Amino acid sequence: MTLAYLGLGANLGPARDTLAWAIEQLRAVPGSRVLRCSSFYRSAPVDASGPDYVNAVVEMETSLCAPALLLAMQAIEQAGGRLRPYRNAPRTLDLDLLLFGQGRIVSAELEVPHPRMDQRAFVLLPLSELDPALVSASQLAAVGKQVIARL
């Protein structure tokens, strides 16, 4: 089993309900088990437009390889009504594979650790809530001016 951390976000429709639904869908991924979920956070869009996001991070164990987990996550996004009209478009649901064990993956489809997670308070704060050892004080300070609040 591999320990993975997934970022969740939504800023269209009933975002909190959508994240709760997505967590339930993640609980049903074969060979995987959701261990914990952070609090939900409201954050302003970063490098994007639209309404504020609701974000969270899920910690899970999985026997799936990273590409298979990514496919399961993309299927959940599709079932949640995710459209990709343009880069960083507002979205009904966004699931990102942030960390996959100690692994480092760089491919056309997937990069782990997530390449922009260090730049985003909406990832670092909920991730540090689940495991403070994964996020340094300097990382948190670097995103300290981003608007975010625990819900």
mmCIF file with all atom_site columns, C-alpha atoms in Angstrom:
data_model
loop_
_atom_site.group_PDB
_atom_site.id
_atom_site.type_symbol
_atom_site.label_atom_id
_atom_site.label_alt_id
_atom_site.label_comp_id
_atom_site.label_asym_id
_atom_site.label_entity_id
_atom_site.label_seq_id
_atom_site.pdbx_PDB_ins_code
_atom_site.Cartn_x
_atom_site.Cartn_y
_atom_site.Cartn_z
_atom_site.occupancy
_atom_site.B_iso_or_equiv
_atom_site.pdbx_formal_charge
_atom_site.auth_seq_id
_atom_site.auth_comp_id
_atom_site.auth_asym_id
_atom_site.auth_atom_id
_atom_site.pdbx_PDB_model_num
ATOM 1   C CA . MET A 1 1   ? 0.000   0.000  0.000   1.00 0.00 ? 1   MET A CA 1
ATOM 2   C CA . THR A 1 2   ? 1.187   3.482  -0.867  1.00 0.00 ? 2   THR A CA 1
ATOM 3   C CA . LEU A 1 3   ? 0.280   6.604  1.081   1.00 0.00 ? 3   LEU A CA 1
ATOM 4   C CA . ALA A 1 4   ? -1.069  9.303  -1.246  1.00 0.00 ? 4   ALA A CA 1
ATOM 5   C CA . TYR A 1 5   ? -2.312  12.843 -0.725  1.00 0.00 ? 5   TYR A CA 1
ATOM 6   C CA . LEU A 1 6   ? -4.951  14.270 -3.046  1.00 0.00 ? 6   LEU A CA 1
ATOM 7   C CA . GLY A 1 7   ? -6.010  17.898 -3.403  1.00 0.00 ? 7   GLY A CA 1
ATOM 8   C CA . LEU A 1 8   ? -9.698  18.633 -3.961  1.00 0.00 ? 8   LEU A CA 1
ATOM 9   C CA . GLY A 1 9   ? -11.228 21.880 -5.135  1.00 0.00 ? 9   GLY A CA 1
ATOM 10  C CA . ALA A 1 10  ? -14.412 23.315 -6.608  1.00 0.00 ? 10  ALA A CA 1
ATOM 11  C CA . ASN A 1 11  ? -15.721 26.796 -7.323  1.00 0.00 ? 11  ASN A CA 1
ATOM 12  C CA . LEU A 1 12  ? -18.854 26.234 -9.394  1.00 0.00 ? 12  LEU A CA 1
ATOM 13  C CA . GLY A 1 13  ? -22.200 25.048 -8.069  1.00 0.00 ? 13  GLY A CA 1
ATOM 14  C CA . PRO A 1 14  ? -22.583 23.682 -4.522  1.00 0.00 ? 14  PRO A CA 1
ATOM 15  C CA . ALA A 1 15  ? -18.824 23.347 -3.956  1.00 0.00 ? 15  ALA A CA 1
ATOM 16  C CA . ARG A 1 16  ? -18.954 21.976 -0.391  1.00 0.00 ? 16  ARG A CA 1
ATOM 17  C CA . ASP A 1 17  ? -21.490 19.335 -1.358  1.00 0.00 ? 17  ASP A CA 1
ATOM 18  C CA . THR A 1 18  ? -19.425 18.447 -4.411  1.00 0.00 ? 18  THR A CA 1
ATOM 19  C CA . LEU A 1 19  ? -16.293 17.929 -2.311  1.00 0.00 ? 19  LEU A CA 1
ATOM 20  C CA . ALA A 1 20  ? -18.212 15.780 0.181   1.00 0.00 ? 20  ALA A CA 1
ATOM 21  C CA . TRP A 1 21  ? -19.525 13.715 -2.752  1.00 0.00 ? 21  TRP A CA 1
ATOM 22  C CA . ALA A 1 22  ? -16.012 13.396 -4.214  1.00 0.00 ? 22  ALA A CA 1
ATOM 23  C CA . ILE A 1 23  ? -14.652 12.125 -0.885  1.00 0.00 ? 23  ILE A CA 1
ATOM 24  C CA . GLU A 1 24  ? -17.349 9.445  -0.865  1.00 0.00 ? 24  GLU A CA 1
ATOM 25  C CA . GLN A 1 25  ? -16.379 8.513  -4.425  1.00 0.00 ? 25  GLN A CA 1
ATOM 26  C CA . LEU A 1 26  ? -12.728 8.254  -3.368  1.00 0.00 ? 26  LEU A CA 1
ATOM 27  C CA . ARG A 1 27  ? -13.792 5.887  -0.567  1.00 0.00 ? 27  ARG A CA 1
ATOM 28  C CA . ALA A 1 28  ? -15.152 3.574  -3.279  1.00 0.00 ? 28  ALA A CA 1
ATOM 29  C CA . VAL A 1 29  ? -11.955 3.420  -5.384  1.00 0.00 ? 29  VAL A CA 1
ATOM 30  C CA . PRO A 1 30  ? -10.955 -0.275 -5.499  1.00 0.00 ? 30  PRO A CA 1
ATOM 31  C CA . GLY A 1 31  ? -7.756  -1.119 -3.681  1.00 0.00 ? 31  GLY A CA 1
ATOM 32  C CA . SER A 1 32  ? -7.815  2.184  -1.821  1.00 0.00 ? 32  SER A CA 1
ATOM 33  C CA . ARG A 1 33  ? -8.848  3.482  1.556   1.00 0.00 ? 33  ARG A CA 1
ATOM 34  C CA . VAL A 1 34  ? -9.395  7.102  2.587   1.00 0.00 ? 34  VAL A CA 1
ATOM 35  C CA . LEU A 1 35  ? -7.663  7.581  5.929   1.00 0.00 ? 35  LEU A CA 1
ATOM 36  C CA . ARG A 1 36  ? -8.382  11.232 6.702   1.00 0.00 ? 36  ARG A CA 1
ATOM 37  C CA . CYS A 1 37  ? -9.669  14.428 5.192   1.00 0.00 ? 37  CYS A CA 1
ATOM 38  C CA . SER A 1 38  ? -8.621  17.928 6.148   1.00 0.00 ? 38  SER A CA 1
ATOM 39  C CA . SER A 1 39  ? -11.041 20.684 7.006   1.00 0.00 ? 39  SER A CA 1
ATOM 40  C CA . PHE A 1 40  ? -12.573 22.529 4.096   1.00 0.00 ? 40  PHE A CA 1
ATOM 41  C CA . TYR A 1 41  ? -11.013 25.876 3.220   1.00 0.00 ? 41  TYR A CA 1
ATOM 42  C CA . ARG A 1 42  ? -12.292 28.820 1.192   1.00 0.00 ? 42  ARG A CA 1
ATOM 43  C CA . SER A 1 43  ? -9.660  30.426 -1.010  1.00 0.00 ? 43  SER A CA 1
ATOM 44  C CA . ALA A 1 44  ? -9.445  33.022 -3.729  1.00 0.00 ? 44  ALA A CA 1
ATOM 45  C CA . PRO A 1 45  ? -8.527  31.666 -7.178  1.00 0.00 ? 45  PRO A CA 1
ATOM 46  C CA . VAL A 1 46  ? -4.781  31.554 -7.911  1.00 0.00 ? 46  VAL A CA 1
ATOM 47  C CA . ASP A 1 47  ? -3.795  32.189 -11.539 1.00 0.00 ? 47  ASP A CA 1
ATOM 48  C CA . ALA A 1 48  ? -7.479  31.842 -12.424 1.00 0.00 ? 48  ALA A CA 1
ATOM 49  C CA . SER A 1 49  ? -10.780 33.682 -12.393 1.00 0.00 ? 49  SER A CA 1
ATOM 50  C CA . GLY A 1 50  ? -14.223 32.973 -11.020 1.00 0.00 ? 50  GLY A CA 1
ATOM 51  C CA . PRO A 1 51  ? -15.704 32.650 -7.551  1.00 0.00 ? 51  PRO A CA 1
ATOM 52  C CA . ASP A 1 52  ? -13.774 31.539 -4.484  1.00 0.00 ? 52  ASP A CA 1
ATOM 53  C CA . TYR A 1 53  ? -12.862 27.872 -4.237  1.00 0.00 ? 53  TYR A CA 1
ATOM 54  C CA . VAL A 1 54  ? -13.612 25.342 -1.546  1.00 0.00 ? 54  VAL A CA 1
ATOM 55  C CA . ASN A 1 55  ? -10.552 23.114 -1.062  1.00 0.00 ? 55  ASN A CA 1
ATOM 56  C CA . ALA A 1 56  ? -9.444  20.143 1.014   1.00 0.00 ? 56  ALA A CA 1
ATOM 57  C CA . VAL A 1 57  ? -6.762  17.450 1.071   1.00 0.00 ? 57  VAL A CA 1
ATOM 58  C CA . VAL A 1 58  ? -7.429  13.732 1.448   1.00 0.00 ? 58  VAL A CA 1
ATOM 59  C CA . GLU A 1 59  ? -4.922  11.214 2.782   1.00 0.00 ? 59  GLU A CA 1
ATOM 60  C CA . MET A 1 60  ? -5.394  7.714  1.418   1.00 0.00 ? 60  MET A CA 1
ATOM 61  C CA . GLU A 1 61  ? -3.695  4.348  1.130   1.00 0.00 ? 61  GLU A CA 1
ATOM 62  C CA . THR A 1 62  ? -3.823  2.628  -2.225  1.00 0.00 ? 62  THR A CA 1
ATOM 63  C CA . SER A 1 63  ? -2.575  -0.502 -3.909  1.00 0.00 ? 63  SER A CA 1
ATOM 64  C CA . LEU A 1 64  ? -3.010  1.217  -7.279  1.00 0.00 ? 64  LEU A CA 1
ATOM 65  C CA . CYS A 1 65  ? -0.046  2.584  -9.186  1.00 0.00 ? 65  CYS A CA 1
ATOM 66  C CA . ALA A 1 66  ? -0.034  6.358  -9.597  1.00 0.00 ? 66  ALA A CA 1
ATOM 67  C CA . PRO A 1 67  ? -1.326  6.381  -13.214 1.00 0.00 ? 67  PRO A CA 1
ATOM 68  C CA . ALA A 1 68  ? -4.221  4.075  -12.258 1.00 0.00 ? 68  ALA A CA 1
ATOM 69  C CA . LEU A 1 69  ? -5.095  6.291  -9.289  1.00 0.00 ? 69  LEU A CA 1
ATOM 70  C CA . LEU A 1 70  ? -4.991  9.321  -11.581 1.00 0.00 ? 70  LEU A CA 1
ATOM 71  C CA . LEU A 1 71  ? -7.428  7.601  -13.975 1.00 0.00 ? 71  LEU A CA 1
ATOM 72  C CA . ALA A 1 72  ? -9.797  6.867  -11.070 1.00 0.00 ? 72  ALA A CA 1
ATOM 73  C CA . MET A 1 73  ? -9.570  10.517 -10.000 1.00 0.00 ? 73  MET A CA 1
ATOM 74  C CA . GLN A 1 74  ? -10.297 11.725 -13.534 1.00 0.00 ? 74  GLN A CA 1
ATOM 75  C CA . ALA A 1 75  ? -13.330 9.430  -13.722 1.00 0.00 ? 75  ALA A CA 1
ATOM 76  C CA . ILE A 1 76  ? -14.641 11.006 -10.501 1.00 0.00 ? 76  ILE A CA 1
ATOM 77  C CA . GLU A 1 77  ? -14.048 14.478 -11.965 1.00 0.00 ? 77  GLU A CA 1
ATOM 78  C CA . GLN A 1 78  ? -16.002 13.511 -15.085 1.00 0.00 ? 78  GLN A CA 1
ATOM 79  C CA . ALA A 1 79  ? -18.859 12.067 -13.026 1.00 0.00 ? 79  ALA A CA 1
ATOM 80  C CA . GLY A 1 80  ? -18.859 15.342 -11.069 1.00 0.00 ? 80  GLY A CA 1
ATOM 81  C CA . GLY A 1 81  ? -19.380 17.334 -14.261 1.00 0.00 ? 81  GLY A CA 1
ATOM 82  C CA . ARG A 1 82  ? -15.812 18.558 -14.780 1.00 0.00 ? 82  ARG A CA 1
ATOM 83  C CA . LEU A 1 83  ? -15.297 20.421 -18.024 1.00 0.00 ? 83  LEU A CA 1
ATOM 84  C CA . ARG A 1 84  ? -11.935 21.650 -19.308 1.00 0.00 ? 84  ARG A CA 1
ATOM 85  C CA . PRO A 1 85  ? -12.785 24.514 -21.678 1.00 0.00 ? 85  PRO A CA 1
ATOM 86  C CA . TYR A 1 86  ? -9.424  26.255 -21.060 1.00 0.00 ? 86  TYR A CA 1
ATOM 87  C CA . ARG A 1 87  ? -6.476  26.164 -18.649 1.00 0.00 ? 87  ARG A CA 1
ATOM 88  C CA . ASN A 1 88  ? -7.412  27.173 -15.073 1.00 0.00 ? 88  ASN A CA 1
ATOM 89  C CA . ALA A 1 89  ? -11.095 27.553 -15.963 1.00 0.00 ? 89  ALA A CA 1
ATOM 90  C CA . PRO A 1 90  ? -13.566 27.653 -13.051 1.00 0.00 ? 90  PRO A CA 1
ATOM 91  C CA . ARG A 1 91  ? -14.589 24.109 -12.231 1.00 0.00 ? 91  ARG A CA 1
ATOM 92  C CA . THR A 1 92  ? -17.224 21.983 -10.612 1.00 0.00 ? 92  THR A CA 1
ATOM 93  C CA . LEU A 1 93  ? -14.526 19.598 -9.350  1.00 0.00 ? 93  LEU A CA 1
ATOM 94  C CA . ASP A 1 94  ? -10.757 19.376 -9.493  1.00 0.00 ? 94  ASP A CA 1
ATOM 95  C CA . LEU A 1 95  ? -8.766  16.464 -8.081  1.00 0.00 ? 95  LEU A CA 1
ATOM 96  C CA . ASP A 1 96  ? -4.955  16.589 -8.036  1.00 0.00 ? 96  ASP A CA 1
ATOM 97  C CA . LEU A 1 97  ? -2.493  13.904 -7.020  1.00 0.00 ? 97  LEU A CA 1
ATOM 98  C CA . LEU A 1 98  ? -0.171  15.877 -4.742  1.00 0.00 ? 98  LEU A CA 1
ATOM 99  C CA . LEU A 1 99  ? 2.086   13.186 -3.274  1.00 0.00 ? 99  LEU A CA 1
ATOM 100 C CA . PHE A 1 100 ? 2.401   9.464  -3.968  1.00 0.00 ? 100 PHE A CA 1
ATOM 101 C CA . GLY A 1 101 ? 4.510   7.809  -1.299  1.00 0.00 ? 101 GLY A CA 1
ATOM 102 C CA . GLN A 1 102 ? 8.083   9.010  -1.573  1.00 0.00 ? 102 GLN A CA 1
ATOM 103 C CA . GLY A 1 103 ? 7.840   8.720  -5.326  1.00 0.00 ? 103 GLY A CA 1
ATOM 104 C CA . ARG A 1 104 ? 8.867   11.225 -7.929  1.00 0.00 ? 104 ARG A CA 1
ATOM 105 C CA . ILE A 1 105 ? 7.056   10.895 -11.243 1.00 0.00 ? 105 ILE A CA 1
ATOM 106 C CA . VAL A 1 106 ? 7.509   13.003 -14.335 1.00 0.00 ? 106 VAL A CA 1
ATOM 107 C CA . SER A 1 107 ? 5.531   12.021 -17.414 1.00 0.00 ? 107 SER A CA 1
ATOM 108 C CA . ALA A 1 108 ? 3.312   13.691 -19.985 1.00 0.00 ? 108 ALA A CA 1
ATOM 109 C CA . GLU A 1 109 ? 0.242   12.772 -17.918 1.00 0.00 ? 109 GLU A CA 1
ATOM 110 C CA . LEU A 1 110 ? 1.451   13.166 -14.344 1.00 0.00 ? 110 LEU A CA 1
ATOM 111 C CA . GLU A 1 111 ? 4.001   14.988 -12.223 1.00 0.00 ? 111 GLU A CA 1
ATOM 112 C CA . VAL A 1 112 ? 4.414   14.052 -8.556  1.00 0.00 ? 112 VAL A CA 1
ATOM 113 C CA . PRO A 1 113 ? 5.002   15.810 -6.261  1.00 0.00 ? 113 PRO A CA 1
ATOM 114 C CA . HIS A 1 114 ? 2.510   18.198 -7.807  1.00 0.00 ? 114 HIS A CA 1
ATOM 115 C CA . PRO A 1 115 ? 4.662   20.878 -9.473  1.00 0.00 ? 115 PRO A CA 1
ATOM 116 C CA . ARG A 1 116 ? 2.803   23.916 -8.076  1.00 0.00 ? 116 ARG A CA 1
ATOM 117 C CA . MET A 1 117 ? 1.766   22.696 -4.644  1.00 0.00 ? 117 MET A CA 1
ATOM 118 C CA . ASP A 1 118 ? 4.465   24.783 -2.915  1.00 0.00 ? 118 ASP A CA 1
ATOM 119 C CA . GLN A 1 119 ? 2.922   27.928 -4.425  1.00 0.00 ? 119 GLN A CA 1
ATOM 120 C CA . ARG A 1 120 ? -0.594  27.374 -3.104  1.00 0.00 ? 120 ARG A CA 1
ATOM 121 C CA . ALA A 1 121 ? -1.921  28.010 0.383   1.00 0.00 ? 121 ALA A CA 1
ATOM 122 C CA . PHE A 1 122 ? -5.047  26.007 -0.496  1.00 0.00 ? 122 PHE A CA 1
ATOM 123 C CA . VAL A 1 123 ? -2.810  22.924 -0.741  1.00 0.00 ? 123 VAL A CA 1
ATOM 124 C CA . LEU A 1 124 ? -0.234  23.610 1.960   1.00 0.00 ? 124 LEU A CA 1
ATOM 125 C CA . LEU A 1 125 ? -2.596  24.551 4.810   1.00 0.00 ? 125 LEU A CA 1
ATOM 126 C CA . PRO A 1 126 ? -4.860  21.483 4.543   1.00 0.00 ? 126 PRO A CA 1
ATOM 127 C CA . LEU A 1 127 ? -1.837  19.244 3.887   1.00 0.00 ? 127 LEU A CA 1
ATOM 128 C CA . SER A 1 128 ? -0.114  20.557 7.016   1.00 0.00 ? 128 SER A CA 1
ATOM 129 C CA . GLU A 1 129 ? -3.316  19.950 8.958   1.00 0.00 ? 129 GLU A CA 1
ATOM 130 C CA . LEU A 1 130 ? -3.071  16.250 8.070   1.00 0.00 ? 130 LEU A CA 1
ATOM 131 C CA . ASP A 1 131 ? 0.704   15.911 8.451   1.00 0.00 ? 131 ASP A CA 1
ATOM 132 C CA . PRO A 1 132 ? 2.657   18.948 9.713   1.00 0.00 ? 132 PRO A CA 1
ATOM 133 C CA . ALA A 1 133 ? 5.948   17.223 8.855   1.00 0.00 ? 133 ALA A CA 1
ATOM 134 C CA . LEU A 1 134 ? 5.124   17.492 5.139   1.00 0.00 ? 134 LEU A CA 1
ATOM 135 C CA . VAL A 1 135 ? 5.043   21.305 5.099   1.00 0.00 ? 135 VAL A CA 1
ATOM 136 C CA . SER A 1 136 ? 7.794   23.581 6.370   1.00 0.00 ? 136 SER A CA 1
ATOM 137 C CA . ALA A 1 137 ? 7.376   26.949 8.042   1.00 0.00 ? 137 ALA A CA 1
ATOM 138 C CA . SER A 1 138 ? 9.153   28.573 5.096   1.00 0.00 ? 138 SER A CA 1
ATOM 139 C CA . GLN A 1 139 ? 6.680   27.008 2.650   1.00 0.00 ? 139 GLN A CA 1
ATOM 140 C CA . LEU A 1 140 ? 3.765   28.360 4.680   1.00 0.00 ? 140 LEU A CA 1
ATOM 141 C CA . ALA A 1 141 ? 5.413   31.785 4.913   1.00 0.00 ? 141 ALA A CA 1
ATOM 142 C CA . ALA A 1 142 ? 5.860   31.881 1.134   1.00 0.00 ? 142 ALA A CA 1
ATOM 143 C CA . VAL A 1 143 ? 2.068   31.622 0.626   1.00 0.00 ? 143 VAL A CA 1
ATOM 144 C CA . GLY A 1 144 ? 1.153   33.707 3.659   1.00 0.00 ? 144 GLY A CA 1
ATOM 145 C CA . LYS A 1 145 ? -0.376  36.559 1.641   1.00 0.00 ? 145 LYS A CA 1
ATOM 146 C CA . GLN A 1 146 ? -2.833  34.331 -0.219  1.00 0.00 ? 146 GLN A CA 1
ATOM 147 C CA . VAL A 1 147 ? -6.439  34.742 0.947   1.00 0.00 ? 147 VAL A CA 1
ATOM 148 C CA . ILE A 1 148 ? -7.660  31.552 2.631   1.00 0.00 ? 148 ILE A CA 1
ATOM 149 C CA . ALA A 1 149 ? -9.953  30.673 5.557   1.00 0.00 ? 149 ALA A CA 1
ATOM 150 C CA . ARG A 1 150 ? -10.910 27.411 7.235   1.00 0.00 ? 150 ARG A CA 1
ATOM 151 C CA . LEU A 1 151 ? -14.642 26.757 6.922   1.00 0.00 ? 151 LEU A CA 1
#
